Structures are given as structure tokens and as C-alpha cells.
Short mmCIF file of the C-alpha atoms (twelve columns), coordinates in Angstrom:
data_MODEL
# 
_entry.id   MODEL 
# 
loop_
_atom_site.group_PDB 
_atom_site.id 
_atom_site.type_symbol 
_atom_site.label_atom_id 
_atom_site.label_alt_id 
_atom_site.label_comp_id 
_atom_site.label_asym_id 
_atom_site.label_seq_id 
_atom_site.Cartn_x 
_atom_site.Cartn_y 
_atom_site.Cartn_z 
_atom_site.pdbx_PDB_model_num 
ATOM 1   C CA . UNK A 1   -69.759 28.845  -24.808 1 
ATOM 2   C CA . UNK A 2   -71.839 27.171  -27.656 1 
ATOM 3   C CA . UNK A 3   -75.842 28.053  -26.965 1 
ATOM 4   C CA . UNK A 4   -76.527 24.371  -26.206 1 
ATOM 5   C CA . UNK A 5   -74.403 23.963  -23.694 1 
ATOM 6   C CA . UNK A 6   -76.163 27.064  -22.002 1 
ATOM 7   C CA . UNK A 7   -79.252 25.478  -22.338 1 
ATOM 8   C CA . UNK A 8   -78.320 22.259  -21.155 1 
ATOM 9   C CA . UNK A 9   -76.567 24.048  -17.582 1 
ATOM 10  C CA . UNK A 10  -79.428 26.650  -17.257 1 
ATOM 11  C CA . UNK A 11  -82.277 23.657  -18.147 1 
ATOM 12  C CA . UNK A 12  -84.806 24.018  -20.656 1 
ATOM 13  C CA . UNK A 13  -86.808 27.248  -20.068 1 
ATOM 14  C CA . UNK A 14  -85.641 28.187  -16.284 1 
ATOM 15  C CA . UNK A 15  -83.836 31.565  -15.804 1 
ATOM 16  C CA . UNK A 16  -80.197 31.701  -16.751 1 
ATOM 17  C CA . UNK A 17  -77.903 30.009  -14.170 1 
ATOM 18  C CA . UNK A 18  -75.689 33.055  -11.559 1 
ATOM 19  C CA . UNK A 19  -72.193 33.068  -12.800 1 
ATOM 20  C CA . UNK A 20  -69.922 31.716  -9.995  1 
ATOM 21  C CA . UNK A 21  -69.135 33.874  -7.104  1 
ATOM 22  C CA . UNK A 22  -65.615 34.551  -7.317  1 
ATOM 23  C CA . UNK A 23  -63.821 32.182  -5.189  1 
ATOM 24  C CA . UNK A 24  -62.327 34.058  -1.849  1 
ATOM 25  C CA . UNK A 25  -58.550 35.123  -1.336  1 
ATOM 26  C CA . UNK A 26  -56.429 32.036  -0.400  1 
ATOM 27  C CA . UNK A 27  -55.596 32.960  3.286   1 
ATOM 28  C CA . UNK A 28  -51.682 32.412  4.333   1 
ATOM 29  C CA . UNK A 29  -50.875 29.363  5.595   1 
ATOM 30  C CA . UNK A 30  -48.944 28.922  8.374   1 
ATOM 31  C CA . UNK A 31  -45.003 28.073  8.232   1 
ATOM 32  C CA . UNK A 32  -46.265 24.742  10.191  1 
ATOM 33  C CA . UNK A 33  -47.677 23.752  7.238   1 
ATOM 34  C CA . UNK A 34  -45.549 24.598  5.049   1 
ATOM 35  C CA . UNK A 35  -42.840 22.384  6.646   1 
ATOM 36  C CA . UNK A 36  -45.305 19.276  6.655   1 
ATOM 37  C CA . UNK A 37  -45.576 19.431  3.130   1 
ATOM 38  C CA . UNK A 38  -42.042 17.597  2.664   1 
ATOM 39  C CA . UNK A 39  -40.866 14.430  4.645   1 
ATOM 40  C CA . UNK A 40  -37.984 15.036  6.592   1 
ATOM 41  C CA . UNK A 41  -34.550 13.167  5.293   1 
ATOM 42  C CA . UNK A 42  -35.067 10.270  7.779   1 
ATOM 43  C CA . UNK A 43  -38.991 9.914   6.547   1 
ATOM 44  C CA . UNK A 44  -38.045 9.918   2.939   1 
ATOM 45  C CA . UNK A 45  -34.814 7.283   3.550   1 
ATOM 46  C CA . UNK A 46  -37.008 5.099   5.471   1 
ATOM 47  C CA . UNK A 47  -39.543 5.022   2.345   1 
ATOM 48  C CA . UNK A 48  -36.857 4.295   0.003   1 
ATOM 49  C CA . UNK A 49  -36.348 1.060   1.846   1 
ATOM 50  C CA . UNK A 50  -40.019 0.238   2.444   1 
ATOM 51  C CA . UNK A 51  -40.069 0.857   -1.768  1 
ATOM 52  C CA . UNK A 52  -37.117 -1.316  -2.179  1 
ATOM 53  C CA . UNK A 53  -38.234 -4.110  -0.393  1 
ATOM 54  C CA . UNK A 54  -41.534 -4.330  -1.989  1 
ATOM 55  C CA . UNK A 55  -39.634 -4.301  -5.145  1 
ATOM 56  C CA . UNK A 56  -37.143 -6.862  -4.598  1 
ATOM 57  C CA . UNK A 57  -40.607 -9.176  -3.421  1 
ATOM 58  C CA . UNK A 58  -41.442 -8.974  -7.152  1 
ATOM 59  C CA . UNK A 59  -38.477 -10.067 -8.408  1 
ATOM 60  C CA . UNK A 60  -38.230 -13.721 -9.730  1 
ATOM 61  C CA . UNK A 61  -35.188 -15.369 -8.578  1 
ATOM 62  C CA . UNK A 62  -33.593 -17.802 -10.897 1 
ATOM 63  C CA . UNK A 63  -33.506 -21.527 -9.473  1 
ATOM 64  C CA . UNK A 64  -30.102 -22.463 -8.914  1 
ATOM 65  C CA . UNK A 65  -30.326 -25.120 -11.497 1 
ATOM 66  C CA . UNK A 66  -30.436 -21.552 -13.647 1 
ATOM 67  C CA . UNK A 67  -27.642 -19.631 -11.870 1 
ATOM 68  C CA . UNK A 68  -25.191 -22.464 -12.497 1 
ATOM 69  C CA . UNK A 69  -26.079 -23.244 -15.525 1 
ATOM 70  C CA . UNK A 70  -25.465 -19.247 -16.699 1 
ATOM 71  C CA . UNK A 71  -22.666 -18.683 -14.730 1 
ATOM 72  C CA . UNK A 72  -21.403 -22.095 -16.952 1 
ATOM 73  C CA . UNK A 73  -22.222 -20.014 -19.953 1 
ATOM 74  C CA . UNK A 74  -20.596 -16.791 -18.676 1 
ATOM 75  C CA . UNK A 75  -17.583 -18.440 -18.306 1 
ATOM 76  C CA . UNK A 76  -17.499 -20.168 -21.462 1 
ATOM 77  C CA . UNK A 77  -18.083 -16.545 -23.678 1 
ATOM 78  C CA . UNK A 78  -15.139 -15.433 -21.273 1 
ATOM 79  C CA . UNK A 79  -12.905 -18.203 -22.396 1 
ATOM 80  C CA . UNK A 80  -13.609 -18.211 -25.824 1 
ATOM 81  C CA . UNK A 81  -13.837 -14.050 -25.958 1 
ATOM 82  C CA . UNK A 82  -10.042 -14.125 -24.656 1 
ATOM 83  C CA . UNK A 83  -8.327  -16.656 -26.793 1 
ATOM 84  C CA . UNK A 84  -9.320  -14.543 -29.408 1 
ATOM 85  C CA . UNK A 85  -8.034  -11.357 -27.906 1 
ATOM 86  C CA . UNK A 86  -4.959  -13.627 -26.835 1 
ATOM 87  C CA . UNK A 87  -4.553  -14.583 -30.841 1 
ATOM 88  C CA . UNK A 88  -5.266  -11.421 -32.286 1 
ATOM 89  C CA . UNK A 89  -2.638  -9.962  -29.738 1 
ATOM 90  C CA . UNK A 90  -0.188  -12.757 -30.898 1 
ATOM 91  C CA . UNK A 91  -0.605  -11.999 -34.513 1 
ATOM 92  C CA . UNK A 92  -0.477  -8.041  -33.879 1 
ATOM 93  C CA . UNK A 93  2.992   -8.660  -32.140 1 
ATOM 94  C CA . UNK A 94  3.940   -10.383 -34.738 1 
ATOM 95  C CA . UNK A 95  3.052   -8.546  -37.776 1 
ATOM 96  C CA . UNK A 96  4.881   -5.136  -35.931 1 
ATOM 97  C CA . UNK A 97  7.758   -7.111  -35.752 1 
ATOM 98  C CA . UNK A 98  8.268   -8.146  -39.220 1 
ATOM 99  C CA . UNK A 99  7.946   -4.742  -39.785 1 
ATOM 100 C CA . UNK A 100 10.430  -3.409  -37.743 1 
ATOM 101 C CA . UNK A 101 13.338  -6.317  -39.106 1 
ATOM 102 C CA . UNK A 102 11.973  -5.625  -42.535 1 
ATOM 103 C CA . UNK A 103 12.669  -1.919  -42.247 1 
ATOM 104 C CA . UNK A 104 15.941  -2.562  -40.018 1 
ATOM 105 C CA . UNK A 105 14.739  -0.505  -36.877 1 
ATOM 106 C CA . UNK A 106 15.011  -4.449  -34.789 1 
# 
């Protein structure tokens, strides 16, 4: 330990400070205790839904101006996303059969 810091503990021109008695053994615990330490599976359930709830408090719900309009726009992508799979699909078929006639395997 730096000599200022010694100082500084002990005070300015008092005897040096007792080192620390050494702290006593840690006596055994009962098993009582030991079991208290964890919440039982009913305990810890229950808190999950206590948690849950006060979650779900802080959530901000969309109006449901909001929800239609998404689910509007959700429906739309879905549209749009499968005509294209339904073309690309169409074209695929097609090109693998050209093949197939042009190599004579039809």
C-alpha cells in the first residue's frame, strides 16, 4: 500500500491502525436454509406471470386505424411477392421444357 494511503487510514501522527482481526469461520448453515435460497417451481411460475404482465402493461398497442391499415400492407407485399414467384415458376416451366423438346427427351 502506497505510504499516503497509510497515513491517510492511520491519521496524521496517531499510532498505526491494528490490522483486521481475521474474520471468524463461517458456521454451517442449516439444510432449512439452504432450501429457502431457491423458489419452489410454483413460486418461480407464478413470477413469470407477475413479470409478464407488467411487461405486456408497457407495451403500446397500435390503434386499429394502424392494425388495418398494416394488415392492408401485409397483404399487398403477399400479393405482389407471389405473382412473382407465380411468373418466375411459369417461365422456369417453360424454359425446362424447351429444353427437353429441343434435346428430344419430350
Amino acid at each position: 500500500m502506497p505510504e499516503n494511503e497509510k497515513i491517510e487510514k492511520t491519521g496524521a501522527g496517531s499510532e498505526p491502525a491494528q490490522a483486521p482481526s481475521k474474520p471468524a469461520k463461517a458456521e454451517k448453515k442449516p439444510k432449512a436454509a439452504k432450501k429457502d435460497a431457491k423458489p419452489g417451481l410454483f413460486q418461480r411460475i407464478g413470477r413469470w406471470f407477475r413479470e409478464m404482465k407488467s411487461e405486456l402493461k408497457k407495451v403500446v398497442w397500435p390503434t386499429p386505424k394502424q392494425t388495418v391499415n398494416n394488415t392492408l400492407t401485409v397483404i399487398a407485399c403477399v400479393i405482389v411477392v407471389g405473382i412473382f414467384i407465380w411468373v418466375f415458376d411459369a417461365l422456369a416451366g417453360e424454359i425446362i421444357r424447351a429444353l427437353l423438346r429441343l434435346f428430344g427427351k419430350a
